[in-house]
JSON list of C-alpha atoms in Angstrom, two decimals:
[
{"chain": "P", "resi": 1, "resn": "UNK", "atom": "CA", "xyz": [-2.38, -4.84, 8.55]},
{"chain": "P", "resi": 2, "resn": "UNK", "atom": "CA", "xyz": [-2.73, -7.16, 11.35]},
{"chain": "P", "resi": 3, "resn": "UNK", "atom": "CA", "xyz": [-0.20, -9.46, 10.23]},
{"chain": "P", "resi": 4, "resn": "UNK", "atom": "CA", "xyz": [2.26, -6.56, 9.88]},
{"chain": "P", "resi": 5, "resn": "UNK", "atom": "CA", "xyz": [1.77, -5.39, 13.34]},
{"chain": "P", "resi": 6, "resn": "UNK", "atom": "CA", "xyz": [2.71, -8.98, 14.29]},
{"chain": "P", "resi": 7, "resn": "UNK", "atom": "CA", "xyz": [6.07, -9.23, 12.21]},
{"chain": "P", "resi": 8, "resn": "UNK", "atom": "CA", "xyz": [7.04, -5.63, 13.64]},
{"chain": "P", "resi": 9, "resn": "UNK", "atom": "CA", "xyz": [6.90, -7.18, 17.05]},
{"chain": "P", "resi": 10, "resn": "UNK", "atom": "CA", "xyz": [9.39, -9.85, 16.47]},
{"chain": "P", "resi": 11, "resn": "UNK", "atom": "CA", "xyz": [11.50, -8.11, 14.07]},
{"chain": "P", "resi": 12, "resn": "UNK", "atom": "CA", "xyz": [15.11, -6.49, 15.93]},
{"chain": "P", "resi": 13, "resn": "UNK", "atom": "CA", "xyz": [15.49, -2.25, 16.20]},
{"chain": "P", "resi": 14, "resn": "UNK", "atom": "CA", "xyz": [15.65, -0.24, 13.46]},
{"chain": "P", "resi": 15, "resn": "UNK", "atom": "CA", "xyz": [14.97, -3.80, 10.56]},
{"chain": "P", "resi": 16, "resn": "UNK", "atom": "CA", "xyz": [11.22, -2.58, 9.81]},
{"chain": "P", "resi": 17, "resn": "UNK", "atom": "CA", "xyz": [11.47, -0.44, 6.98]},
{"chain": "P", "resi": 18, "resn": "UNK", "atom": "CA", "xyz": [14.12, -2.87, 5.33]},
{"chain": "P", "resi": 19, "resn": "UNK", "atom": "CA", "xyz": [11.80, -5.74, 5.98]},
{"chain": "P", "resi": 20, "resn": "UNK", "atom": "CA", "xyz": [8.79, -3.65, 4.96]},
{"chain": "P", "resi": 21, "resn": "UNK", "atom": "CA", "xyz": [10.39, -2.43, 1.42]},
{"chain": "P", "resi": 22, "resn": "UNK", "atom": "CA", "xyz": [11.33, -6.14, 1.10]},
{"chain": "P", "resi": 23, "resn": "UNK", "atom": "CA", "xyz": [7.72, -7.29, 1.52]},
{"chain": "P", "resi": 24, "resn": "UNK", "atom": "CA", "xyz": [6.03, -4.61, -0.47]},
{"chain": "P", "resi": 25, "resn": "UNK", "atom": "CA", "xyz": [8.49, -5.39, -3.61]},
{"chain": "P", "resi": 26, "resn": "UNK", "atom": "CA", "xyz": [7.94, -8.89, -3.48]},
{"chain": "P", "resi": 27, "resn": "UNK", "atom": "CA", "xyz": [4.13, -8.43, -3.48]},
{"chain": "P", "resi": 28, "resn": "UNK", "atom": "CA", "xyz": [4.68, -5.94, -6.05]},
{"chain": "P", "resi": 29, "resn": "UNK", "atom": "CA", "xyz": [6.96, -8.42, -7.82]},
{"chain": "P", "resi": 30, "resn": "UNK", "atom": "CA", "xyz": [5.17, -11.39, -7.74]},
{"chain": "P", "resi": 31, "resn": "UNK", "atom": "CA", "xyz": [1.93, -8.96, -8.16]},
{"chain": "P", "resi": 32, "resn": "UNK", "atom": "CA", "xyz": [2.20, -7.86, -11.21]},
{"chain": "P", "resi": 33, "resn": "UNK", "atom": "CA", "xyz": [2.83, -11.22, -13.55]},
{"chain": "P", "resi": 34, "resn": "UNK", "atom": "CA", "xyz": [0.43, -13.81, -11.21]},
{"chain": "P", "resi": 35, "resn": "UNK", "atom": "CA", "xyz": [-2.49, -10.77, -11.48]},
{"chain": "P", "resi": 36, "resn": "UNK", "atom": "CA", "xyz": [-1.25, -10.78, -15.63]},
{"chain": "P", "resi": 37, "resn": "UNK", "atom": "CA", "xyz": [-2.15, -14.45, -15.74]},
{"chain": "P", "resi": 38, "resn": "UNK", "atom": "CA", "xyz": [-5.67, -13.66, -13.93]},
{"chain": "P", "resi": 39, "resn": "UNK", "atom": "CA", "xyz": [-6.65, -11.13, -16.36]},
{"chain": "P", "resi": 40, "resn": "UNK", "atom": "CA", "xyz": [-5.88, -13.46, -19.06]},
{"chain": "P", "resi": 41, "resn": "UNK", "atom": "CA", "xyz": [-7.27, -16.47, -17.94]},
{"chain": "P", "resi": 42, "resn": "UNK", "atom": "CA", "xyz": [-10.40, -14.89, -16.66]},
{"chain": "P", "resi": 43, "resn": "UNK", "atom": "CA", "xyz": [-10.82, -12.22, -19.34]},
{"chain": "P", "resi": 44, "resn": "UNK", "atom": "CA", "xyz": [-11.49, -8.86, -16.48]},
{"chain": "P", "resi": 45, "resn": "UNK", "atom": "CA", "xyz": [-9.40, -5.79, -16.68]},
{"chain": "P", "resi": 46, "resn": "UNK", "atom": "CA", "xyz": [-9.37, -5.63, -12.98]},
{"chain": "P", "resi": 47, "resn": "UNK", "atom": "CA", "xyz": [-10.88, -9.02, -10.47]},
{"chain": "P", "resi": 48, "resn": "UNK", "atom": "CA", "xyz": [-11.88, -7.66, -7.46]},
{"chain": "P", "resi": 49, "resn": "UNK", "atom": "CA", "xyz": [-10.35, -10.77, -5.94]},
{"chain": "P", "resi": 50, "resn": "UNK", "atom": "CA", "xyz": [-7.05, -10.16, -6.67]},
{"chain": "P", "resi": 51, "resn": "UNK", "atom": "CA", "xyz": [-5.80, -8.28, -3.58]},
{"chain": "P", "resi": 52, "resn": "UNK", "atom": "CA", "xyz": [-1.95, -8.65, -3.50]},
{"chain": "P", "resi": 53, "resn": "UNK", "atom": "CA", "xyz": [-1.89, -5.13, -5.15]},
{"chain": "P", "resi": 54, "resn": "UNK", "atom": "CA", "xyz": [-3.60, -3.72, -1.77]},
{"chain": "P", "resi": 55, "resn": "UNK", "atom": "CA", "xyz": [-1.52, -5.35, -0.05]},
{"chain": "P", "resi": 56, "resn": "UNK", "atom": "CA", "xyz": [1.64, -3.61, -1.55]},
{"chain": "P", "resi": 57, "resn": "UNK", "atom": "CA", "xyz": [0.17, -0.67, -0.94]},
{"chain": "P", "resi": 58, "resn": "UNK", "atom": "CA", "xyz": [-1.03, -0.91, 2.49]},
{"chain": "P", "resi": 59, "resn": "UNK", "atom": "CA", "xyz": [3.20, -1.91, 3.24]},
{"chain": "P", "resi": 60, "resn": "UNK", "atom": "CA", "xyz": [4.03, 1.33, 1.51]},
{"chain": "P", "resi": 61, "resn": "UNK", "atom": "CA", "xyz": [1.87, 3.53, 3.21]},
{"chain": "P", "resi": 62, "resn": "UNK", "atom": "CA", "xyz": [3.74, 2.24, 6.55]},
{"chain": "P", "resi": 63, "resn": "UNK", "atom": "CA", "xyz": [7.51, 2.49, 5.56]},
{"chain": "P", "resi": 64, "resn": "UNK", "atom": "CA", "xyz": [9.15, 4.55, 8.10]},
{"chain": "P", "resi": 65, "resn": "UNK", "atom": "CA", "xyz": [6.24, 4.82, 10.61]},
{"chain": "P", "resi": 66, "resn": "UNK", "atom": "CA", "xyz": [6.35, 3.54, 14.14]},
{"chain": "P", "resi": 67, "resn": "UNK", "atom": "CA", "xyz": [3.86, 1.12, 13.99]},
{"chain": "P", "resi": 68, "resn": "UNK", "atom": "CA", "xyz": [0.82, 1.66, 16.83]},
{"chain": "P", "resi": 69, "resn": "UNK", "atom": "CA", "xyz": [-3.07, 0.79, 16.19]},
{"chain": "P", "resi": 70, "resn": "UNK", "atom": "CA", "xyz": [-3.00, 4.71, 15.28]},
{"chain": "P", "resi": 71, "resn": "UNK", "atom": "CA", "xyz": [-0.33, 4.79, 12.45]},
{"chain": "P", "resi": 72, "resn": "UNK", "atom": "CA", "xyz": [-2.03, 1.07, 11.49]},
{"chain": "P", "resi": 73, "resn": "UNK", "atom": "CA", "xyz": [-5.48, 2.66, 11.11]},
{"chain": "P", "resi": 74, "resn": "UNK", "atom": "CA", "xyz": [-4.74, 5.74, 9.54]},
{"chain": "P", "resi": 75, "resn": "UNK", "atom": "CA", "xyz": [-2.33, 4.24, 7.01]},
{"chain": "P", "resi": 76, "resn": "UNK", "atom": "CA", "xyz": [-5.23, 2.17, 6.13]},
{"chain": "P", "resi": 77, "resn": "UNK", "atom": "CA", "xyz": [-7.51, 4.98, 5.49]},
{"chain": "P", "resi": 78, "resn": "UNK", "atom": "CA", "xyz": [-5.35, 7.46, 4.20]},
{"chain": "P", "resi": 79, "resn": "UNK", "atom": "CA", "xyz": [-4.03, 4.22, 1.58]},
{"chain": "P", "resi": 80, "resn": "UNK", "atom": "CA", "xyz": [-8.04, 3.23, 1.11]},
{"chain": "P", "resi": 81, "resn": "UNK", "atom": "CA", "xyz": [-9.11, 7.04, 0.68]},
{"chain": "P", "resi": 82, "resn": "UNK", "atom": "CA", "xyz": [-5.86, 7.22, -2.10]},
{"chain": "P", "resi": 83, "resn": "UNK", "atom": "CA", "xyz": [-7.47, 3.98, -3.18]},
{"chain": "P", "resi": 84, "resn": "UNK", "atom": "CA", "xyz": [-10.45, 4.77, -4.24]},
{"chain": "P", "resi": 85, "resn": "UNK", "atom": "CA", "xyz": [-10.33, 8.70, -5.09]},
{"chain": "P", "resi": 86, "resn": "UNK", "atom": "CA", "xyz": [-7.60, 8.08, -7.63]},
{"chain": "P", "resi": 87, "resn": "UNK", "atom": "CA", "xyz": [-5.81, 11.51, -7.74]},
{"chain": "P", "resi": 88, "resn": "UNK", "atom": "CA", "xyz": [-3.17, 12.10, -10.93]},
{"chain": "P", "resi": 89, "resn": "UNK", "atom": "CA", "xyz": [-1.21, 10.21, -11.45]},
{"chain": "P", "resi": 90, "resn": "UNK", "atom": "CA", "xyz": [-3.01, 7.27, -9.83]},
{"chain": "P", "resi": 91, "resn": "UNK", "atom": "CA", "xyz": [-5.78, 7.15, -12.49]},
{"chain": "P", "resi": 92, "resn": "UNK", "atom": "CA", "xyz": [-3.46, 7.22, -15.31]},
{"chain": "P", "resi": 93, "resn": "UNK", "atom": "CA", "xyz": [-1.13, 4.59, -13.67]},
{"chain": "P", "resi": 94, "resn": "UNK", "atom": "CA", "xyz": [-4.55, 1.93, -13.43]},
{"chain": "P", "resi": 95, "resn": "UNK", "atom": "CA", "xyz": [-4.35, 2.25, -16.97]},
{"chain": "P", "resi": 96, "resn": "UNK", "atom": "CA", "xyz": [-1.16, 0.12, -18.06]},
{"chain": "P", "resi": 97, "resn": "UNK", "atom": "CA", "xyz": [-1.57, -3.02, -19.26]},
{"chain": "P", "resi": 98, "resn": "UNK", "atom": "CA", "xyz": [-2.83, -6.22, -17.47]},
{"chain": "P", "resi": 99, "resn": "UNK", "atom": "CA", "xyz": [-1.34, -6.85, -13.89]},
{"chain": "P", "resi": 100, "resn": "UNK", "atom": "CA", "xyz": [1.20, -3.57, -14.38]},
{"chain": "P", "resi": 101, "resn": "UNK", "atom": "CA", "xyz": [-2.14, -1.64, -13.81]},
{"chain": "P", "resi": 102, "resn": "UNK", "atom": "CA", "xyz": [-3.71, -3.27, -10.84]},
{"chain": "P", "resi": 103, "resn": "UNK", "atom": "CA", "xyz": [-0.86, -3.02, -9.22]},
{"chain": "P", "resi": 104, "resn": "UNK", "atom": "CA", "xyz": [1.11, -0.05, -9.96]},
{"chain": "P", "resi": 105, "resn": "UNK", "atom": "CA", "xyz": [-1.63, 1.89, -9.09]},
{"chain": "P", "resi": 106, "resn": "UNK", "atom": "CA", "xyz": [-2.45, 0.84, -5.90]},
{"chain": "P", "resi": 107, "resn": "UNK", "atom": "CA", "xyz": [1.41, 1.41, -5.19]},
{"chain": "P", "resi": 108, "resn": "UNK", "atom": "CA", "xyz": [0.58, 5.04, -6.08]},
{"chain": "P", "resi": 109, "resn": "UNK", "atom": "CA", "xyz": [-2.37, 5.16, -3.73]},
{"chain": "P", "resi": 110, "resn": "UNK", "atom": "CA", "xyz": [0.52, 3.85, -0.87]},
{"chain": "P", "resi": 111, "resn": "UNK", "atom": "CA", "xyz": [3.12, 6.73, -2.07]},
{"chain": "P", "resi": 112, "resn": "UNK", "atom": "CA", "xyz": [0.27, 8.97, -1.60]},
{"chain": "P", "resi": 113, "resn": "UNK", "atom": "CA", "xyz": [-0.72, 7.70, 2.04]},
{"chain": "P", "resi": 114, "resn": "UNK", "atom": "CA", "xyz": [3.39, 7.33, 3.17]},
{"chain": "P", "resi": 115, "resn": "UNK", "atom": "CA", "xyz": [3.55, 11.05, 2.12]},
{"chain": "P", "resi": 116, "resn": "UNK", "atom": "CA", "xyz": [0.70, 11.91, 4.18]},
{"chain": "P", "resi": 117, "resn": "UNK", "atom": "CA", "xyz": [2.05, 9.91, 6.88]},
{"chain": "P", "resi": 118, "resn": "UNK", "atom": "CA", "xyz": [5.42, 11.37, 7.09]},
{"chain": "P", "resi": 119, "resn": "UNK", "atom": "CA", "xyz": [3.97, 14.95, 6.89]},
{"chain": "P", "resi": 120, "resn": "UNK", "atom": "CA", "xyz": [1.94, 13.79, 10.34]},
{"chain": "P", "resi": 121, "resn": "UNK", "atom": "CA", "xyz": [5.06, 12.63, 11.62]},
{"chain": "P", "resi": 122, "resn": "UNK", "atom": "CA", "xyz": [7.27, 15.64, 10.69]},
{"chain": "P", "resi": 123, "resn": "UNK", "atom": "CA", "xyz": [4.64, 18.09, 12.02]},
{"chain": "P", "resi": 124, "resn": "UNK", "atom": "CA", "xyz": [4.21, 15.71, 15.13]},
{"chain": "P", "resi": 125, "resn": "UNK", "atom": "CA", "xyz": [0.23, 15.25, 14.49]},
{"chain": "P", "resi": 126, "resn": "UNK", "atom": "CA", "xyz": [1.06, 11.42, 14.67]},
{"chain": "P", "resi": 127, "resn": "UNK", "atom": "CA", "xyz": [2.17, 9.77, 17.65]},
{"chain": "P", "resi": 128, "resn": "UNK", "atom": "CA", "xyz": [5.97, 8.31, 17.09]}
]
């Protein structure tokens, strides 16, 4: 979260949520077959050290919001709460195969938080 806030500062007007799709598909991307290989080689449906998947997530929860410490905290709450709760479809999605399930779901738990987000932003509950 950190390190976004740092790329948002040096990135021009109105690139963020091009830059932050970008990001989030490439961890998503390169996610989902390197987290494959680490449930094969180390025989776990899901090792807790394989974090690229929250990472994804954490991007999604933030396209489209002006970044502050505000938005940055509660897109990491509302994405952790997500997280961890699981709400349909979420659960189902952690379910797929190998490295299509650590990660996919965790992009749900992000869809969930950026919808949460945007509602704050719409209803002006979040700072802009």
């Amino acid at each position: 979260m950190l390190l976004w806030w740092g790329v948002t500062r040096m990135l021009p007007p109105g690139a963020q949520p091009a830059v932050g799709l970008l990001l989030a598909g490439a961890a998503v991307g390169i996610g989902i077959p390197a987290a494959t290989q680490i449930c094969r080689a180390t025989g776990l449906k899901d090792p807790q050290f394989v974090v690229i998947d929250e990472v994804a997530g954490q991007l999604i929860a933030l396209i489209l919001v002006p970044i502050s410490w505000k938005s940055l905290l509660l897109g990491f709450i509302l994405f952790r709460a997500f997280d961890i709760t699981k709400p349909p479809p979420v659960r189902w999605l952690e379910r797929l195969p190998e490295g299509m399930g650590i990660v996919i779901d965790d992009v749900g738990a992000g869809l969930y938080a950026l919808g949460v987000m945007h509602v704050l932003l719409h209803f002006g509950l979040l700072p802009r």
